[in-house]
PDB file of C-alpha atoms in Angstrom:
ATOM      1  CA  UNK V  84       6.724 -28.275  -5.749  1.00 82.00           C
ATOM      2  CA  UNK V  85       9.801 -26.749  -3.509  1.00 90.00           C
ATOM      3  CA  UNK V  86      10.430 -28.015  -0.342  1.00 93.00           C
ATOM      4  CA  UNK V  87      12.191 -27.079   2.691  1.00 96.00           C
ATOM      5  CA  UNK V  88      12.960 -30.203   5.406  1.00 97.00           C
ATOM      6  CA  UNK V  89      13.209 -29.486   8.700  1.00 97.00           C
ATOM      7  CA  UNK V  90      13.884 -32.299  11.508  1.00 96.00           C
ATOM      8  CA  UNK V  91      10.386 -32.704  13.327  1.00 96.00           C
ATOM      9  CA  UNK V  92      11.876 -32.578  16.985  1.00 97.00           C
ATOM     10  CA  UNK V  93      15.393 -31.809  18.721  1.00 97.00           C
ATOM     11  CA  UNK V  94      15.516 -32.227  22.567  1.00 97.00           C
ATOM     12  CA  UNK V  95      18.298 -30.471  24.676  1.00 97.00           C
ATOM     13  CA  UNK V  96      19.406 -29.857  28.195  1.00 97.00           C
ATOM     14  CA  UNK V  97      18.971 -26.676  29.786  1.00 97.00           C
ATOM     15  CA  UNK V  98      22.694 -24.553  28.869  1.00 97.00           C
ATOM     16  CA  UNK V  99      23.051 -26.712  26.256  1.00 97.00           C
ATOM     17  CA  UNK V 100      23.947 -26.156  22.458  1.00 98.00           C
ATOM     18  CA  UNK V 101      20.824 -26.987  19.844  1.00 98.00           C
ATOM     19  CA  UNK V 102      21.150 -26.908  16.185  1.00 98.00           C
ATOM     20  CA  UNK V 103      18.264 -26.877  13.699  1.00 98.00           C
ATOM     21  CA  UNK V 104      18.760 -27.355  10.264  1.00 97.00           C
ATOM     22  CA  UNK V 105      16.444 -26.318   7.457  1.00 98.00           C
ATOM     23  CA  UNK V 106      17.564 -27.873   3.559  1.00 97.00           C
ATOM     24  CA  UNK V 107      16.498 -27.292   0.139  1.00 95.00           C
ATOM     25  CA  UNK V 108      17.976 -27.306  -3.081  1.00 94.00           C
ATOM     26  CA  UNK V 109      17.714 -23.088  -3.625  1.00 92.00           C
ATOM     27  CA  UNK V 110      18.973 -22.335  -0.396  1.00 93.00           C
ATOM     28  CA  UNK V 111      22.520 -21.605  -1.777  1.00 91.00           C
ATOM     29  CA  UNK V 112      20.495 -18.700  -4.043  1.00 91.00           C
ATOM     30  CA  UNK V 113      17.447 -17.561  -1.561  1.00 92.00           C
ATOM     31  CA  UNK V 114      17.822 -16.566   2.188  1.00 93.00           C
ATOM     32  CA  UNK V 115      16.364 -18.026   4.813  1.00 96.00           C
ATOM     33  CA  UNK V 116      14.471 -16.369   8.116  1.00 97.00           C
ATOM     34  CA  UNK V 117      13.777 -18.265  11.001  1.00 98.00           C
ATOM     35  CA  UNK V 118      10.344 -18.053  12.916  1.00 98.00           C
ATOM     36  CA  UNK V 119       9.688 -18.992  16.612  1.00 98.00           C
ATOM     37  CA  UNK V 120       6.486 -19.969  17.466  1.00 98.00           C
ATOM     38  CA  UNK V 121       5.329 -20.457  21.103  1.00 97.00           C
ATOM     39  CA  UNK V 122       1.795 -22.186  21.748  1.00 95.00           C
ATOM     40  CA  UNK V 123      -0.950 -20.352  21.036  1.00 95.00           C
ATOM     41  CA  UNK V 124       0.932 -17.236  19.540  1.00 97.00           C
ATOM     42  CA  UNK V 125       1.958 -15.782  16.374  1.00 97.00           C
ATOM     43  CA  UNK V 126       5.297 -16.438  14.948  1.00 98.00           C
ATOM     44  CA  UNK V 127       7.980 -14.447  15.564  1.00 97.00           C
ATOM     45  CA  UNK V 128      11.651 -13.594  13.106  1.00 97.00           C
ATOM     46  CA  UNK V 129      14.594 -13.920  15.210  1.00 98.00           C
ATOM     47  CA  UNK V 130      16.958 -14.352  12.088  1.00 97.00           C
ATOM     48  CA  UNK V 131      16.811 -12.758   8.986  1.00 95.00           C
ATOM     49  CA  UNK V 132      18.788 -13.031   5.524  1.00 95.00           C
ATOM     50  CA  UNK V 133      20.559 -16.157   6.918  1.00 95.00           C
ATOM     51  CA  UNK V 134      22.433 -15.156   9.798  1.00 96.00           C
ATOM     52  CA  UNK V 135      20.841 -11.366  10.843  1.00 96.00           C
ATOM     53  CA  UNK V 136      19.828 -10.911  14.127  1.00 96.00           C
ATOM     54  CA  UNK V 137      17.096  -8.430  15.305  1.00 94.00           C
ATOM     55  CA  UNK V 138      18.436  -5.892  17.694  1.00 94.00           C
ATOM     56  CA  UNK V 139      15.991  -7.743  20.355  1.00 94.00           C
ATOM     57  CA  UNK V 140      16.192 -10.947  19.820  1.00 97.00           C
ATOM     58  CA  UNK V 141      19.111 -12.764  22.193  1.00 97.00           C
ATOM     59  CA  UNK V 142      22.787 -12.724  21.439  1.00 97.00           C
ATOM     60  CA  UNK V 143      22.361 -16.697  21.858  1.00 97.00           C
ATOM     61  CA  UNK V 144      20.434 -17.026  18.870  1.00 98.00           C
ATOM     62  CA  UNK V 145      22.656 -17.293  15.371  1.00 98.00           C
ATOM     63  CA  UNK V 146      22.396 -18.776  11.933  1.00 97.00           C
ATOM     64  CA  UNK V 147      24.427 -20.272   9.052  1.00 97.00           C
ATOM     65  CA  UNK V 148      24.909 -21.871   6.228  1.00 96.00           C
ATOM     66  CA  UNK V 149      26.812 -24.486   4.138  1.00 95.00           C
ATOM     67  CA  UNK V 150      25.280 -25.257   0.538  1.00 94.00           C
ATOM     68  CA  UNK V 151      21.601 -26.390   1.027  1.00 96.00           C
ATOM     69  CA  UNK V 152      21.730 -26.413   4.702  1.00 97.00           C
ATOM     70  CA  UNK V 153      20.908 -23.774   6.542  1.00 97.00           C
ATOM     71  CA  UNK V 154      21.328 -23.589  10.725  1.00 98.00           C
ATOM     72  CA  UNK V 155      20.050 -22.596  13.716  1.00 98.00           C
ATOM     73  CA  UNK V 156      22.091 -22.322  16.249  1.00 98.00           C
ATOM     74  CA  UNK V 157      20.908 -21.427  19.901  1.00 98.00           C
ATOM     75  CA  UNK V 158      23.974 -21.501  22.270  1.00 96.00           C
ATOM     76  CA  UNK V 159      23.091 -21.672  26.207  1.00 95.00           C
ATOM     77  CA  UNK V 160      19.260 -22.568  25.450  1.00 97.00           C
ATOM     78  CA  UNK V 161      17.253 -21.550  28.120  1.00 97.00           C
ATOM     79  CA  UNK V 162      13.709 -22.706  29.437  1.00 97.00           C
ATOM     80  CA  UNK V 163      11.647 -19.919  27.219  1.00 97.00           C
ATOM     81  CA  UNK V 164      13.525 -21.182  24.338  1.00 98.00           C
ATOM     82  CA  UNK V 165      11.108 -24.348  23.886  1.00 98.00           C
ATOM     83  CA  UNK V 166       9.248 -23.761  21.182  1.00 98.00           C
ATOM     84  CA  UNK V 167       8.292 -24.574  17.396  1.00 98.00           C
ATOM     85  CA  UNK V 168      11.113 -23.269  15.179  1.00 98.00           C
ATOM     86  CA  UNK V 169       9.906 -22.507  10.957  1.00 98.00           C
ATOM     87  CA  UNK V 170      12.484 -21.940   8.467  1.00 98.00           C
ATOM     88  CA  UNK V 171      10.645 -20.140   5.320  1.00 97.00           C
ATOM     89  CA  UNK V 172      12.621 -19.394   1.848  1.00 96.00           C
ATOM     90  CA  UNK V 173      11.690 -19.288  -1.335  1.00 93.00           C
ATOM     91  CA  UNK V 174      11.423 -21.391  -4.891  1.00 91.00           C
ATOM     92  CA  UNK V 175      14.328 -20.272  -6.833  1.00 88.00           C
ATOM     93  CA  UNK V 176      12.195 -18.066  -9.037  1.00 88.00           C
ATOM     94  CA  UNK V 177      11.078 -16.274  -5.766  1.00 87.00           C
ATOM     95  CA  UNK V 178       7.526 -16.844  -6.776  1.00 90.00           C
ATOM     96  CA  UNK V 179       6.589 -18.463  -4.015  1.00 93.00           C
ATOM     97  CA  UNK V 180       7.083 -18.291  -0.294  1.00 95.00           C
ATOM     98  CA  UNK V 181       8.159 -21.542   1.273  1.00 96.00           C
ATOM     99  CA  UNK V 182       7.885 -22.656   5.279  1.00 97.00           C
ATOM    100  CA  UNK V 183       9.641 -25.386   6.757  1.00 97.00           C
ATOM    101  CA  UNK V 184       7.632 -28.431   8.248  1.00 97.00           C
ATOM    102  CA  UNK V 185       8.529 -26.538  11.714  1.00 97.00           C
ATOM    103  CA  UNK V 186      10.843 -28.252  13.985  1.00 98.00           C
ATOM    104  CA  UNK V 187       9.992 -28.600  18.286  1.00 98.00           C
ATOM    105  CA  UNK V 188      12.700 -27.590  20.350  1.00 98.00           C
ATOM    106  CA  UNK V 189      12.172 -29.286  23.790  1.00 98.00           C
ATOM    107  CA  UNK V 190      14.123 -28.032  26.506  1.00 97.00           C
TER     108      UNK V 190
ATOM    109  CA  UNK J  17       4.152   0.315  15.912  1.00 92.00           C
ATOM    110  CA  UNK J  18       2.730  -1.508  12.525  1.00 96.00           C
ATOM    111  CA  UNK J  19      -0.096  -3.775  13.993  1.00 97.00           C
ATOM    112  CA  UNK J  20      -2.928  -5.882  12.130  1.00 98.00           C
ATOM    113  CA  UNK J  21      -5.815  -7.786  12.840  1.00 98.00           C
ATOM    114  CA  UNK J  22      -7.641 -10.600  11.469  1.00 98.00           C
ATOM    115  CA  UNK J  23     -11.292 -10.329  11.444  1.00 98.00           C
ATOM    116  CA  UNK J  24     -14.413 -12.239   9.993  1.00 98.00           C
ATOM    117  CA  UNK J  25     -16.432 -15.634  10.549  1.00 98.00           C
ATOM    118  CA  UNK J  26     -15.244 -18.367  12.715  1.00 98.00           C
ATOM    119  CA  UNK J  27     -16.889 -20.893  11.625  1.00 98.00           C
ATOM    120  CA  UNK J  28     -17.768 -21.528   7.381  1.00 98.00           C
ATOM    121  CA  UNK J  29     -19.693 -24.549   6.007  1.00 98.00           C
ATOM    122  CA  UNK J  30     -18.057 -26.865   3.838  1.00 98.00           C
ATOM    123  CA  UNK J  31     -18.255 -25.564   0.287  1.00 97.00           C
ATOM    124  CA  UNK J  32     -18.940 -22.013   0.768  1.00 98.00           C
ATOM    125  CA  UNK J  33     -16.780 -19.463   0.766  1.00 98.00           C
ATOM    126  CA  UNK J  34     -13.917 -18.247   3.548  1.00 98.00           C
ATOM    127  CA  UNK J  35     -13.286 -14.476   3.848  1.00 98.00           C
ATOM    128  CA  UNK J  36     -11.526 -12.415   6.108  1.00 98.00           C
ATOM    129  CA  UNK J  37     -10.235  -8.546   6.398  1.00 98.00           C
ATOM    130  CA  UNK J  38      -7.009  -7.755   8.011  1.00 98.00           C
ATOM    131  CA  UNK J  39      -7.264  -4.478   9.428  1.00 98.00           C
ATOM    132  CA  UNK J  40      -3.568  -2.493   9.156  1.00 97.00           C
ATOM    133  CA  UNK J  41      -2.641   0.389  11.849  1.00 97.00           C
ATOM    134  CA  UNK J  42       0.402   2.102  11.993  1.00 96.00           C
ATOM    135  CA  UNK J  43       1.454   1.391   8.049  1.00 95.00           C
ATOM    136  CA  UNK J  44       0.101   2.496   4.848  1.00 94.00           C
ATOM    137  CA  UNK J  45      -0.880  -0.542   2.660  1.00 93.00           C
ATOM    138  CA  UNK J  46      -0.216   1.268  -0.695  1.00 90.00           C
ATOM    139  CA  UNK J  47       3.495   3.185   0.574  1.00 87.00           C
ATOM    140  CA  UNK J  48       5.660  -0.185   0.279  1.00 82.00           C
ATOM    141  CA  UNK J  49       5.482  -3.860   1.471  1.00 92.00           C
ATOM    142  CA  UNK J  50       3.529  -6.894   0.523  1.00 95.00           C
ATOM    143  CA  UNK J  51       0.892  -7.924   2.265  1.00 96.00           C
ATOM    144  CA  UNK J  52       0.086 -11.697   3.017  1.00 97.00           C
ATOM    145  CA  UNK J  53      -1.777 -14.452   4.776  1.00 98.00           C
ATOM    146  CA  UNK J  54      -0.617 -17.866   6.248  1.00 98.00           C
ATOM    147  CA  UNK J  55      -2.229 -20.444   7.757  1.00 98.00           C
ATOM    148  CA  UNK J  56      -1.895 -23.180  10.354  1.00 98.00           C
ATOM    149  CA  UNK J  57      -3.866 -26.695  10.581  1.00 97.00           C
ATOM    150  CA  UNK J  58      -4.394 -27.711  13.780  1.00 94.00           C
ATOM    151  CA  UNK J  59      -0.790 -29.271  15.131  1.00 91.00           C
ATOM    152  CA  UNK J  60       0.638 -28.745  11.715  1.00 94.00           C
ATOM    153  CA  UNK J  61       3.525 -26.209  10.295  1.00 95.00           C
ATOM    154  CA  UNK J  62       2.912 -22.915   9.135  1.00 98.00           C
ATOM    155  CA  UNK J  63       1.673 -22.705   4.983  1.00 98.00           C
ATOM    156  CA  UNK J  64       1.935 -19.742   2.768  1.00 97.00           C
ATOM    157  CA  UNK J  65      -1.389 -18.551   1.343  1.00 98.00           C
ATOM    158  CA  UNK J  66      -0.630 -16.068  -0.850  1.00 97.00           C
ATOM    159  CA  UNK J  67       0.721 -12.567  -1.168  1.00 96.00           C
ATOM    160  CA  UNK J  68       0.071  -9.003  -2.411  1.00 95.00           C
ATOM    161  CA  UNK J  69       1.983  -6.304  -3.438  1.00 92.00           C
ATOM    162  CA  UNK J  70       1.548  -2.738  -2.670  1.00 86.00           C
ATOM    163  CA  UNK J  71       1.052  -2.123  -6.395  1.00 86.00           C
ATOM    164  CA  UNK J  72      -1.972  -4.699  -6.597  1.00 89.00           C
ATOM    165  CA  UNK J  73       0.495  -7.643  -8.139  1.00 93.00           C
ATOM    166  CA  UNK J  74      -0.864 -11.137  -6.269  1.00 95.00           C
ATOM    167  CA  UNK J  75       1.519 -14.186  -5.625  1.00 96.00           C
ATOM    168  CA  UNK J  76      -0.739 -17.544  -4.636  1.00 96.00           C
ATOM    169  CA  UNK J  77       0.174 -20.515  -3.946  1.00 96.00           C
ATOM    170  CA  UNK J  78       0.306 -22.858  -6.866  1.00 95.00           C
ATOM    171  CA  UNK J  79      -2.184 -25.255  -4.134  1.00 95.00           C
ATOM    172  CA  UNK J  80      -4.380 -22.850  -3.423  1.00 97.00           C
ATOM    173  CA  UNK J  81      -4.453 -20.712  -6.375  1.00 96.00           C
ATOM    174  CA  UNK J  82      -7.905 -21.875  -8.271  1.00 97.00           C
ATOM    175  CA  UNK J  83      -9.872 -20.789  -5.255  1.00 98.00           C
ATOM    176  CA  UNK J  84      -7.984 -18.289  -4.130  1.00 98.00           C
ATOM    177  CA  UNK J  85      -8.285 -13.980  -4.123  1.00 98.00           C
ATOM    178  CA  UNK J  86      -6.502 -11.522  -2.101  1.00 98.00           C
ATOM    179  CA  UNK J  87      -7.131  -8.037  -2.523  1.00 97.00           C
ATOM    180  CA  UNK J  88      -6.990  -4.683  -0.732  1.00 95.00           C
ATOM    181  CA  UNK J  89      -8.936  -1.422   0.538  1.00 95.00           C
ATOM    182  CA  UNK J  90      -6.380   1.177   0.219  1.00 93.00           C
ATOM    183  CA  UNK J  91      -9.125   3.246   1.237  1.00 95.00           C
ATOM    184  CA  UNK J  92      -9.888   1.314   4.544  1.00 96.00           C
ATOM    185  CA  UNK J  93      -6.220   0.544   5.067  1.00 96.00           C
ATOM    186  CA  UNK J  94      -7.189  -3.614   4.980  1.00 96.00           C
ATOM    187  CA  UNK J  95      -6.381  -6.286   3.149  1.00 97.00           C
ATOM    188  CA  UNK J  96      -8.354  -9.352   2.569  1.00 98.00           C
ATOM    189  CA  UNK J  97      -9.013 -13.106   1.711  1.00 98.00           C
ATOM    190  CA  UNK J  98     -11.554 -15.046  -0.196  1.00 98.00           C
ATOM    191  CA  UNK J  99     -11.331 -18.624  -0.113  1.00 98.00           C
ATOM    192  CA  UNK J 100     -14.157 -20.298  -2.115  1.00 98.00           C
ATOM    193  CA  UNK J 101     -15.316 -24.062  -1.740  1.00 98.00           C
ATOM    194  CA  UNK J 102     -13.731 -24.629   1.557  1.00 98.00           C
ATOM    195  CA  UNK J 103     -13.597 -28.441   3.324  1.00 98.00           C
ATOM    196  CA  UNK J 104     -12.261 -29.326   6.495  1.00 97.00           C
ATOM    197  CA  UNK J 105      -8.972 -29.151   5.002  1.00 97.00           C
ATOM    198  CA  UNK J 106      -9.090 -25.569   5.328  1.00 98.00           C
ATOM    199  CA  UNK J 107      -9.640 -25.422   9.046  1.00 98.00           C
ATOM    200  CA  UNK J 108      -7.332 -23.534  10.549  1.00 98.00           C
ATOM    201  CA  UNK J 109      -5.579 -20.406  11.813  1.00 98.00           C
ATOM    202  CA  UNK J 110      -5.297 -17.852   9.695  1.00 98.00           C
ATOM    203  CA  UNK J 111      -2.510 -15.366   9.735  1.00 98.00           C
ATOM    204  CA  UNK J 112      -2.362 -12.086   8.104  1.00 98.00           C
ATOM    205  CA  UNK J 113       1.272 -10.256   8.326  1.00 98.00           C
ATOM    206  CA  UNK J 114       3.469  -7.687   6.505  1.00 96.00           C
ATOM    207  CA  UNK J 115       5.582  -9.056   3.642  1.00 93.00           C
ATOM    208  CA  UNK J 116       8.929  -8.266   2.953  1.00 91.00           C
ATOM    209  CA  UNK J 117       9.580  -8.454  -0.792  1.00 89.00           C
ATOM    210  CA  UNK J 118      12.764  -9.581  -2.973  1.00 85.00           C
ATOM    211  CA  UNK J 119      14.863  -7.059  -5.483  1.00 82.00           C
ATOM    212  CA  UNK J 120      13.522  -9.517  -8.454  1.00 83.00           C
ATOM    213  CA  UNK J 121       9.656  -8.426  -7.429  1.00 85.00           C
ATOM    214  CA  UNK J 122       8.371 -11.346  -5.315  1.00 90.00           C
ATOM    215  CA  UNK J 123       7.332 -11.895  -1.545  1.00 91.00           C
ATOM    216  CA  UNK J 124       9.932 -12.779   0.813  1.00 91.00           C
ATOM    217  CA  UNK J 125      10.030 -12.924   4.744  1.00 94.00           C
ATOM    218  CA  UNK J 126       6.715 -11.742   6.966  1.00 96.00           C
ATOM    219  CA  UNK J 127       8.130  -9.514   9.868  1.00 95.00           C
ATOM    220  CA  UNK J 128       4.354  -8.096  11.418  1.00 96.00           C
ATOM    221  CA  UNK J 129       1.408 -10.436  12.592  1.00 98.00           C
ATOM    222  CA  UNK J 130      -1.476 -10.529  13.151  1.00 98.00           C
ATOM    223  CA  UNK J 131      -2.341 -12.329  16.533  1.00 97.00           C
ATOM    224  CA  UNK J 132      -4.198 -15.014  14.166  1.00 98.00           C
ATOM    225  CA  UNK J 133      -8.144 -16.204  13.676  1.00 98.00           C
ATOM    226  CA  UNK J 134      -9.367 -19.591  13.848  1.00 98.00           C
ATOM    227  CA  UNK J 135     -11.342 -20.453  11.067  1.00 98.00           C
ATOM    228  CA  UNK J 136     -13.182 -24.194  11.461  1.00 98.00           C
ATOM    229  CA  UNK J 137     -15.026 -25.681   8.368  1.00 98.00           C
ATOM    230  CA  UNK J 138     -18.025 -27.601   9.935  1.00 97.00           C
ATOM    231  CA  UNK J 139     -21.648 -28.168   8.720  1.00 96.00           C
TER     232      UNK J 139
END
């Protein structure tokens, strides 16, 4: 079955850069969205189609992507950016939805 | 404002059957999106359930799929799921949210959720 890795954990200063990376072989073909999740609440899409930012979500927030790598990039991270970050894609017959194994930002 | 809301038991005994509504507001199940449900284990990452289009057309995942049915109430405005010979496996929370859908016909990204229900398996 299709997978998408995600790094468990990335810890970073406060103002500091942190980059999370989501891979998987259809990546190049499917887009990604990125999901944070704070503790007991419901996900929420701060990038969509790769590198699309809701109008609401923080300039500091950005994605990219290089072959079957896909980024994360939060520039600046502040305190109420610690949280549980989920990549989710598809399989490259976009059958199927795929999530990330979720990666912990700790500020 | 789209909103939805899980509903149903909290607690299911191991080999029965899970089910749950999600109640839509502010969106017409049957004018566009898909409609789906993830779940979360207890510390673990977020798992796609399964997904269904506006037109009736269901997407499951290939782990779930033999006890798996989602289905929907245009009438009602709901959605729902029926998991059948649950374990403790299947404790967790359960999402529902709005689906975004591909050009080529299948599910995509989830942009409204539900505020999530947590469903234990326990005798």
């Amino acid at each position: 079955s299709y997978e998408l890795t995600q790094v468990p954990s990335v810890s970073v200063s406060l103002g500091q850069m942190a980059r999370i990376t989501c891979s998987g072989e259809a990546l190049p073909k499917k887009y990604v969205y990125w999901y944070q999740q704070k503790p007991g609440q419901a996900p929420v899409l701060i990038i969509y189609k790769d590198n699309k930012r809701p109008s609401w979500i923080p300039e500091r927030f950005s994605g990219s992507t290089s072959g079957t790598i896909v980024t994360l990039t939060i520039s600046g991270v502040q305190a109420e950016d610690e949280a549980d970050y989920h990549c989710l894609s598809a399989d490259i017959s976009g059958t199927y939805v795929v999530f990330g194994g979720g990666t912990r930002l700790t500020v | 404002q789209v909103q939805l809301q899980e509903s149903g038991p909290r607690l299911v005994k191991p080999s029965e059957t899970l089910s749950l509504t999600c109640s839509v507001s502010g969106y017409s199940v049957s004018s566009g999106y898909f409609w789906g449900w993830v779940r979360q284990s207890p510390g673990k990452g977020l798992e796609w359930i399964g997904s269904l289009s506006h037109g009736g057309t269901t997407f499951y995942n290939p782990s779930l799929k033999s006890r798996l049915t989602i289905s929907m109430d245009t009438s009602k405005n709901h959605f729902s799921l029926r998991l059948t010979s649950v374990t403790a496996a299947d404790t967790a929370v359960y999402y529902c949210a709005r689906n975004g859908y591909y050009d080529t016909g299948g599910p995509a990204y989830f942009d409204y959720w539900g505020q999530g229900i947590l469903v234990t398996v326990s005798s």
